[in-house]
């Protein structure tokens, strides 16, 4: 066995993962790219997880695992694994997900050829608990707008999709252990400060949905942590602190129609709609000012992104507009129409053309 460091460290933290762990491990050990080490941190499991890890470690020397003496949570556990990691790149995977066989090969190739990118993600296929496909999550990100979307939570996937450069992340101190959940969003926000993020437009991971996952069990806690990160992002950009309730409204606006969790009632009082619009405008102007400063030598790039941001905001107002009936919210529909038109006349005109075609 050589002591040469592998190209990739695949990092996994697991707690009582016996049900899906074998399949997840095998999806890594059977990758077409094999210059890797798989480090698994067992967070004091009480089921058969530890025995499964012993079994695979005996079969494949690329797998190494440590067992915490007490349960410390997924991200403190990940930091324990990072201390052992030797790879140039870190690939994350949750113990219930499955990487497609060429996932690592594709992501390594991309990072090797894009030195300005610090993190690369991919599309995913959602499956049920038994592994049966449900649907592919489409790519809703325009590559130029990832930094804009990050302000409000839209980020390029979850941990199991990520591969990132180890050195800049370790220089930041690894995971922030004060955030027990929602660290995939925090990770993206922090790495975006030192480099670009990218999404490969192909499915490289199967993400399993089941009632025992952290996303299912800890959804409310995850929401609070991610909202707090968005508050931090916006304050850093604009200098203005935003309340948790106002942040929920902004989050709800930017996830329409993908998630009704933050804005369950679309028939908001007009003053709240006006407040959302004003805040978005302030954030937008601060974002464009920062972008112009960063790209002083390339004003055309700033202008291009500016147009794309305006269209993306208009699309959100149009999407909201589509879900409002005239009978229940005539005045609200008028206000949303005016805002959509103000942000991008072309998006608003496209909305009406589509309606007329259906008639």
Tab-separated table of C-alpha atoms in Angstrom:
chain	number	residue	atom	x	y	z
A	1	UNK	CA	0.000	0.000	0.000
A	2	UNK	CA	1.391	3.410	-1.003
A	3	UNK	CA	1.367	6.390	1.331
A	4	UNK	CA	0.708	8.760	-1.536
A	5	UNK	CA	-2.293	10.990	-0.860
A	6	UNK	CA	-5.386	10.163	-2.924
A	7	UNK	CA	-6.890	12.700	-5.285
A	8	UNK	CA	-10.300	12.574	-3.569
A	9	UNK	CA	-11.461	12.036	-0.022
A	10	UNK	CA	-15.092	10.974	0.165
A	11	UNK	CA	-16.414	12.010	3.546
A	12	UNK	CA	-19.467	10.507	5.208
A	13	UNK	CA	-20.944	10.927	8.686
A	14	UNK	CA	-23.423	8.290	9.821
A	15	UNK	CA	-25.678	7.676	12.778
A	16	UNK	CA	-27.766	4.476	12.907
A	17	UNK	CA	-27.599	4.110	9.151
A	18	UNK	CA	-27.686	0.323	8.878
A	19	UNK	CA	-30.687	0.279	6.541
A	20	UNK	CA	-29.037	2.019	3.568
A	21	UNK	CA	-25.348	2.168	4.466
A	22	UNK	CA	-24.118	-0.829	2.456
A	23	UNK	CA	-25.595	0.436	-0.783
A	24	UNK	CA	-24.174	3.902	-0.183
A	25	UNK	CA	-20.672	2.583	0.548
A	26	UNK	CA	-20.654	0.333	-2.501
A	27	UNK	CA	-21.673	3.232	-4.762
A	28	UNK	CA	-18.390	4.917	-3.766
A	29	UNK	CA	-16.048	1.927	-3.727
A	30	UNK	CA	-17.274	0.898	-7.201
A	31	UNK	CA	-16.676	4.310	-8.819
A	32	UNK	CA	-14.973	4.484	-12.227
A	33	UNK	CA	-12.556	6.905	-10.544
A	34	UNK	CA	-10.712	4.947	-7.867
A	35	UNK	CA	-7.922	7.248	-6.644
A	36	UNK	CA	-9.871	7.861	-3.465
A	37	UNK	CA	-10.194	7.257	0.211
A	38	UNK	CA	-13.544	6.875	1.938
A	39	UNK	CA	-13.582	8.242	5.475
A	40	UNK	CA	-16.673	7.473	7.515
A	41	UNK	CA	-17.359	8.897	10.964
A	42	UNK	CA	-19.718	6.763	13.043
A	43	UNK	CA	-21.465	9.175	15.401
A	44	UNK	CA	-21.910	6.653	18.220
A	45	UNK	CA	-24.461	4.474	16.415
A	46	UNK	CA	-26.475	1.948	18.415
A	47	UNK	CA	-27.538	-0.293	15.527
A	48	UNK	CA	-25.431	-2.498	13.185
A	49	UNK	CA	-23.637	0.464	11.587
A	50	UNK	CA	-20.319	-0.199	13.338
A	51	UNK	CA	-20.297	-3.879	12.342
A	52	UNK	CA	-21.018	-2.951	8.725
A	53	UNK	CA	-18.092	-0.519	8.741
A	54	UNK	CA	-15.748	-3.171	10.171
A	55	UNK	CA	-16.859	-5.556	7.418
A	56	UNK	CA	-16.158	-3.133	4.551
A	57	UNK	CA	-12.916	-1.804	6.043
A	58	UNK	CA	-11.608	-5.377	6.141
A	59	UNK	CA	-12.469	-5.832	2.463
A	60	UNK	CA	-11.185	-2.544	1.035
A	61	UNK	CA	-8.229	-0.634	2.498
A	62	UNK	CA	-9.481	2.616	0.938
A	63	UNK	CA	-12.232	2.733	3.580
A	64	UNK	CA	-11.277	4.112	6.969
A	65	UNK	CA	-13.660	4.850	9.807
A	66	UNK	CA	-13.612	6.314	13.274
A	67	UNK	CA	-16.253	6.047	15.962
A	68	UNK	CA	-17.167	8.958	18.208
A	69	UNK	CA	-17.315	8.222	21.922
A	70	UNK	CA	-20.424	10.374	22.241
A	71	UNK	CA	-22.967	11.634	19.723
A	72	UNK	CA	-21.795	15.063	18.528
A	73	UNK	CA	-23.916	15.650	15.425
A	74	UNK	CA	-23.259	15.386	11.677
A	75	UNK	CA	-21.038	18.436	11.182
A	76	UNK	CA	-18.866	18.108	14.245
A	77	UNK	CA	-18.439	14.518	13.017
A	78	UNK	CA	-17.547	15.757	9.548
A	79	UNK	CA	-14.862	17.976	11.073
A	80	UNK	CA	-13.400	14.897	12.754
A	81	UNK	CA	-13.231	13.224	9.359
A	82	UNK	CA	-11.690	16.294	7.734
A	83	UNK	CA	-8.761	16.080	10.153
A	84	UNK	CA	-7.880	12.729	8.574
A	85	UNK	CA	-8.632	13.701	4.968
A	86	UNK	CA	-5.684	13.773	2.572
A	87	UNK	CA	-7.422	14.331	-0.760
A	88	UNK	CA	-7.045	17.447	-2.864
A	89	UNK	CA	-10.809	17.353	-3.274
A	90	UNK	CA	-13.496	16.508	-0.728
A	91	UNK	CA	-16.619	14.730	-1.968
A	92	UNK	CA	-19.498	14.504	0.477
A	93	UNK	CA	-22.101	11.778	0.640
A	94	UNK	CA	-24.875	11.024	3.099
A	95	UNK	CA	-25.198	7.438	4.248
A	96	UNK	CA	-28.602	6.946	2.615
A	97	UNK	CA	-27.741	8.309	-0.853
A	98	UNK	CA	-26.201	6.666	-3.909
A	99	UNK	CA	-23.579	8.119	-6.231
A	100	UNK	CA	-23.787	7.107	-9.871
A	101	UNK	CA	-20.698	5.184	-10.944
A	102	UNK	CA	-19.067	8.062	-12.848
A	103	UNK	CA	-19.895	10.842	-10.373
A	104	UNK	CA	-16.367	11.314	-9.001
A	105	UNK	CA	-14.754	11.015	-12.417
A	106	UNK	CA	-16.961	13.778	-13.833
A	107	UNK	CA	-16.510	16.120	-10.882
A	108	UNK	CA	-12.741	15.632	-10.677
A	109	UNK	CA	-12.402	16.323	-14.384
A	110	UNK	CA	-14.400	19.536	-14.010
A	111	UNK	CA	-12.421	20.868	-11.043
A	112	UNK	CA	-9.114	19.959	-12.685
A	113	UNK	CA	-10.104	22.045	-15.710
A	114	UNK	CA	-11.685	24.979	-13.867
A	115	UNK	CA	-9.189	26.248	-11.263
A	116	UNK	CA	-11.418	29.241	-10.448
A	117	UNK	CA	-14.218	26.910	-9.249
A	118	UNK	CA	-14.067	25.850	-5.582
A	119	UNK	CA	-17.199	23.680	-5.490
A	120	UNK	CA	-19.024	21.676	-8.111
A	121	UNK	CA	-22.447	20.096	-7.752
A	122	UNK	CA	-24.757	18.134	-10.040
A	123	UNK	CA	-28.374	17.337	-10.734
A	124	UNK	CA	-30.057	14.618	-8.691
A	125	UNK	CA	-32.732	11.993	-9.061
A	126	UNK	CA	-35.095	11.688	-6.109
A	127	UNK	CA	-35.995	8.144	-5.094
A	128	UNK	CA	-38.346	6.679	-2.535
A	129	UNK	CA	-37.143	4.719	0.487
A	130	UNK	CA	-36.840	1.544	-1.624
A	131	UNK	CA	-34.726	3.298	-4.248
A	132	UNK	CA	-37.455	3.577	-6.873
A	133	UNK	CA	-37.121	6.746	-8.977
A	134	UNK	CA	-39.537	9.589	-8.315
A	135	UNK	CA	-38.261	12.446	-10.470
A	136	UNK	CA	-35.172	14.327	-11.562
A	137	UNK	CA	-34.765	17.744	-9.958
A	138	UNK	CA	-34.283	20.180	-12.852
A	139	UNK	CA	-31.505	22.728	-12.978
A	140	UNK	CA	-33.232	25.964	-11.925
A	141	UNK	CA	-30.008	27.952	-11.766
A	142	UNK	CA	-28.585	30.193	-14.413
A	143	UNK	CA	-24.834	29.741	-13.881
A	144	UNK	CA	-24.202	33.493	-13.781
A	145	UNK	CA	-26.772	33.949	-11.010
A	146	UNK	CA	-25.648	31.412	-8.424
A	147	UNK	CA	-24.216	34.198	-6.251
A	148	UNK	CA	-27.554	36.051	-6.422
A	149	UNK	CA	-29.612	32.976	-5.575
A	150	UNK	CA	-27.334	32.164	-2.650
A	151	UNK	CA	-28.447	35.312	-0.851
A	152	UNK	CA	-31.919	33.857	-0.344
A	153	UNK	CA	-31.134	30.142	0.011
A	154	UNK	CA	-31.292	28.757	-3.505
A	155	UNK	CA	-27.993	26.912	-3.654
A	156	UNK	CA	-26.586	24.262	-5.971
A	157	UNK	CA	-27.789	21.108	-4.282
A	158	UNK	CA	-27.075	19.345	-1.020
A	159	UNK	CA	-24.027	17.776	0.560
A	160	UNK	CA	-24.210	14.471	-1.286
A	161	UNK	CA	-23.852	16.308	-4.598
A	162	UNK	CA	-20.826	18.384	-3.602
A	163	UNK	CA	-17.168	18.084	-4.397
A	164	UNK	CA	-14.998	20.967	-3.216
A	165	UNK	CA	-11.371	21.911	-2.738
A	166	UNK	CA	-10.068	20.853	0.650
A	167	UNK	CA	-7.440	23.555	1.293
A	168	UNK	CA	-9.621	26.705	1.081
A	169	UNK	CA	-12.310	25.049	3.170
A	170	UNK	CA	-9.851	23.995	5.864
A	171	UNK	CA	-8.362	27.495	5.857
A	172	UNK	CA	-11.846	28.686	6.822
A	173	UNK	CA	-11.817	26.326	9.769
A	174	UNK	CA	-14.037	23.579	8.331
A	175	UNK	CA	-17.669	23.352	9.326
A	176	UNK	CA	-19.166	25.883	11.723
A	177	UNK	CA	-20.283	23.664	14.561
A	178	UNK	CA	-22.690	26.252	15.969
A	179	UNK	CA	-24.951	25.305	13.017
A	180	UNK	CA	-26.077	21.774	13.823
A	181	UNK	CA	-28.124	21.495	10.599
A	182	UNK	CA	-28.344	23.234	7.227
A	183	UNK	CA	-24.587	23.330	6.689
A	184	UNK	CA	-24.817	22.590	2.972
A	185	UNK	CA	-26.155	26.127	2.473
A	186	UNK	CA	-23.582	27.614	4.843
A	187	UNK	CA	-20.802	25.735	3.044
A	188	UNK	CA	-21.832	27.219	-0.311
A	189	UNK	CA	-22.058	30.749	1.081
A	190	UNK	CA	-18.618	30.548	2.658
A	191	UNK	CA	-16.875	29.015	-0.358
A	192	UNK	CA	-18.526	31.567	-2.677
A	193	UNK	CA	-16.425	34.196	-0.905
A	194	UNK	CA	-13.204	32.699	-2.300
A	195	UNK	CA	-14.195	31.220	-5.658
A	196	UNK	CA	-16.935	30.208	-8.051
A	197	UNK	CA	-19.564	27.505	-7.631
A	198	UNK	CA	-20.737	25.372	-10.537
A	199	UNK	CA	-23.380	22.778	-11.355
A	200	UNK	CA	-22.852	19.945	-13.816
A	201	UNK	CA	-26.066	19.668	-15.878
A	202	UNK	CA	-26.438	15.915	-15.463
A	203	UNK	CA	-27.682	13.499	-12.817
A	204	UNK	CA	-24.801	12.091	-10.772
A	205	UNK	CA	-26.584	11.178	-7.533
A	206	UNK	CA	-29.695	9.414	-6.308
A	207	UNK	CA	-31.097	11.130	-3.224
A	208	UNK	CA	-33.292	8.904	-1.103
A	209	UNK	CA	-36.427	10.342	0.517
A	210	UNK	CA	-37.559	8.601	3.675
A	211	UNK	CA	-39.147	9.453	7.003
A	212	UNK	CA	-35.953	8.951	9.014
A	213	UNK	CA	-33.745	11.415	7.113
A	214	UNK	CA	-32.486	14.566	8.809
A	215	UNK	CA	-34.394	16.676	6.272
A	216	UNK	CA	-37.621	14.967	7.293
A	217	UNK	CA	-37.029	14.833	11.046
A	218	UNK	CA	-35.297	18.191	11.569
A	219	UNK	CA	-36.980	20.355	8.947
A	220	UNK	CA	-37.989	23.163	11.318
A	221	UNK	CA	-34.480	23.374	12.806
A	222	UNK	CA	-32.911	23.355	9.354
A	223	UNK	CA	-35.197	26.210	8.331
A	224	UNK	CA	-34.109	28.382	11.255
A	225	UNK	CA	-30.418	27.814	10.563
A	226	UNK	CA	-30.769	28.537	6.849
A	227	UNK	CA	-32.863	31.660	7.487
A	228	UNK	CA	-30.179	32.863	9.888
A	229	UNK	CA	-27.544	32.379	7.188
A	230	UNK	CA	-29.652	34.357	4.708
A	231	UNK	CA	-29.977	37.154	7.265
A	232	UNK	CA	-26.185	37.139	7.581
A	233	UNK	CA	-25.739	37.236	3.791
A	234	UNK	CA	-28.055	40.200	3.324
A	235	UNK	CA	-26.660	42.183	6.235
A	236	UNK	CA	-23.142	41.689	4.868
A	237	UNK	CA	-24.305	42.972	1.474
A	238	UNK	CA	-26.592	45.861	2.445
A	239	UNK	CA	-25.578	46.663	6.013
A	240	UNK	CA	-29.208	46.251	7.071
A	241	UNK	CA	-30.414	43.687	9.601
A	242	UNK	CA	-33.600	41.873	8.563
A	243	UNK	CA	-35.990	40.290	11.038
A	244	UNK	CA	-36.677	36.572	10.905
A	245	UNK	CA	-40.276	37.189	9.795
A	246	UNK	CA	-39.200	39.503	6.983
A	247	UNK	CA	-36.586	36.962	5.952
A	248	UNK	CA	-39.299	34.308	5.761
A	249	UNK	CA	-41.255	36.543	3.393
A	250	UNK	CA	-38.194	37.054	1.191
A	251	UNK	CA	-37.425	33.346	1.256
A	252	UNK	CA	-41.020	32.539	0.395
A	253	UNK	CA	-40.927	34.926	-2.540
A	254	UNK	CA	-37.798	33.412	-3.990
A	255	UNK	CA	-38.873	29.780	-3.648
A	256	UNK	CA	-42.259	30.208	-5.365
A	257	UNK	CA	-43.385	27.775	-6.784
A	258	UNK	CA	-40.900	25.207	-5.491
A	259	UNK	CA	-41.731	25.228	-1.778
A	260	UNK	CA	-44.748	26.572	0.106
A	261	UNK	CA	-43.110	26.118	3.503
A	262	UNK	CA	-42.001	29.719	3.985
A	263	UNK	CA	-44.915	31.500	2.340
A	264	UNK	CA	-47.926	29.202	2.754
A	265	UNK	CA	-50.458	31.996	2.168
A	266	UNK	CA	-49.980	33.763	-1.155
A	267	UNK	CA	-52.796	36.210	-0.423
A	268	UNK	CA	-50.651	38.509	1.688
A	269	UNK	CA	-51.753	41.979	2.794
A	270	UNK	CA	-50.648	44.564	0.251
A	271	UNK	CA	-48.290	46.241	2.726
A	272	UNK	CA	-46.320	43.001	3.067
A	273	UNK	CA	-46.096	42.649	-0.704
A	274	UNK	CA	-44.853	46.234	-0.956
A	275	UNK	CA	-42.297	45.489	1.780
A	276	UNK	CA	-41.028	42.432	-0.102
A	277	UNK	CA	-40.639	44.488	-3.264
A	278	UNK	CA	-38.777	47.290	-1.498
A	279	UNK	CA	-36.384	44.888	0.176
A	280	UNK	CA	-35.692	43.043	-3.058
A	281	UNK	CA	-34.929	46.351	-4.801
A	282	UNK	CA	-32.507	47.401	-2.051
A	283	UNK	CA	-30.743	44.035	-2.127
A	284	UNK	CA	-30.645	44.115	-5.924
A	285	UNK	CA	-28.993	47.554	-6.058
A	286	UNK	CA	-26.397	46.558	-3.449
A	287	UNK	CA	-25.702	43.331	-5.339
A	288	UNK	CA	-25.210	45.125	-8.666
A	289	UNK	CA	-22.975	47.770	-7.055
A	290	UNK	CA	-20.774	45.045	-5.589
A	291	UNK	CA	-20.719	43.199	-8.895
A	292	UNK	CA	-19.689	46.353	-10.780
A	293	UNK	CA	-16.843	46.872	-8.337
A	294	UNK	CA	-15.693	43.262	-8.685
A	295	UNK	CA	-15.865	43.436	-12.495
A	296	UNK	CA	-14.680	46.999	-13.060
A	297	UNK	CA	-12.644	45.852	-16.062
A	298	UNK	CA	-15.636	44.110	-17.674
A	299	UNK	CA	-18.775	46.282	-17.479
A	300	UNK	CA	-20.474	44.143	-20.118
A	301	UNK	CA	-20.482	41.198	-17.716
A	302	UNK	CA	-22.150	43.324	-15.033
A	303	UNK	CA	-24.767	44.542	-17.502
A	304	UNK	CA	-25.509	41.002	-18.637
A	305	UNK	CA	-25.964	39.709	-15.102
A	306	UNK	CA	-28.022	42.778	-14.205
A	307	UNK	CA	-30.498	41.967	-16.983
A	308	UNK	CA	-30.655	38.333	-15.914
A	309	UNK	CA	-31.319	39.262	-12.285
A	310	UNK	CA	-34.127	41.607	-13.305
A	311	UNK	CA	-35.724	38.882	-15.405
A	312	UNK	CA	-35.408	36.356	-12.597
A	313	UNK	CA	-37.160	38.688	-10.142
A	314	UNK	CA	-39.878	39.436	-12.682
A	315	UNK	CA	-40.432	35.695	-13.161
A	316	UNK	CA	-41.036	35.321	-9.430
A	317	UNK	CA	-43.689	38.036	-9.507
A	318	UNK	CA	-45.235	36.435	-12.592
A	319	UNK	CA	-45.241	33.041	-10.898
A	320	UNK	CA	-46.955	34.547	-7.855
A	321	UNK	CA	-49.409	36.265	-10.179
A	322	UNK	CA	-50.339	32.953	-11.797
A	323	UNK	CA	-51.441	31.530	-8.441
A	324	UNK	CA	-53.747	34.444	-7.591
A	325	UNK	CA	-57.370	34.472	-8.755
A	326	UNK	CA	-59.116	37.715	-9.683
A	327	UNK	CA	-62.068	36.823	-7.487
A	328	UNK	CA	-59.979	36.395	-4.345
A	329	UNK	CA	-57.291	38.996	-4.916
A	330	UNK	CA	-57.990	41.476	-7.691
A	331	UNK	CA	-55.977	44.349	-6.186
A	332	UNK	CA	-53.117	41.987	-5.272
A	333	UNK	CA	-53.070	40.739	-8.848
A	334	UNK	CA	-52.804	44.320	-10.095
A	335	UNK	CA	-49.903	45.095	-7.752
A	336	UNK	CA	-48.022	41.942	-8.734
A	337	UNK	CA	-48.569	42.774	-12.410
A	338	UNK	CA	-47.113	46.256	-11.941
A	339	UNK	CA	-44.052	44.883	-10.159
A	340	UNK	CA	-43.460	42.215	-12.806
A	341	UNK	CA	-43.740	44.858	-15.531
A	342	UNK	CA	-41.358	47.160	-13.669
A	343	UNK	CA	-38.662	44.505	-13.307
A	344	UNK	CA	-38.870	43.131	-16.837
A	345	UNK	CA	-41.491	44.119	-19.427
A	346	UNK	CA	-40.427	41.197	-21.637
A	347	UNK	CA	-41.177	38.615	-18.916
A	348	UNK	CA	-44.560	40.190	-18.243
A	349	UNK	CA	-45.451	40.288	-21.948
A	350	UNK	CA	-44.405	36.638	-22.278
A	351	UNK	CA	-46.827	35.790	-19.463
A	352	UNK	CA	-49.780	37.375	-21.269
A	353	UNK	CA	-48.816	35.840	-24.620
A	354	UNK	CA	-48.878	32.436	-22.964
A	355	UNK	CA	-52.321	33.113	-21.493
A	356	UNK	CA	-53.726	34.208	-24.862
A	357	UNK	CA	-52.360	31.109	-26.578
A	358	UNK	CA	-54.335	28.941	-24.160
A	359	UNK	CA	-57.585	30.769	-24.891
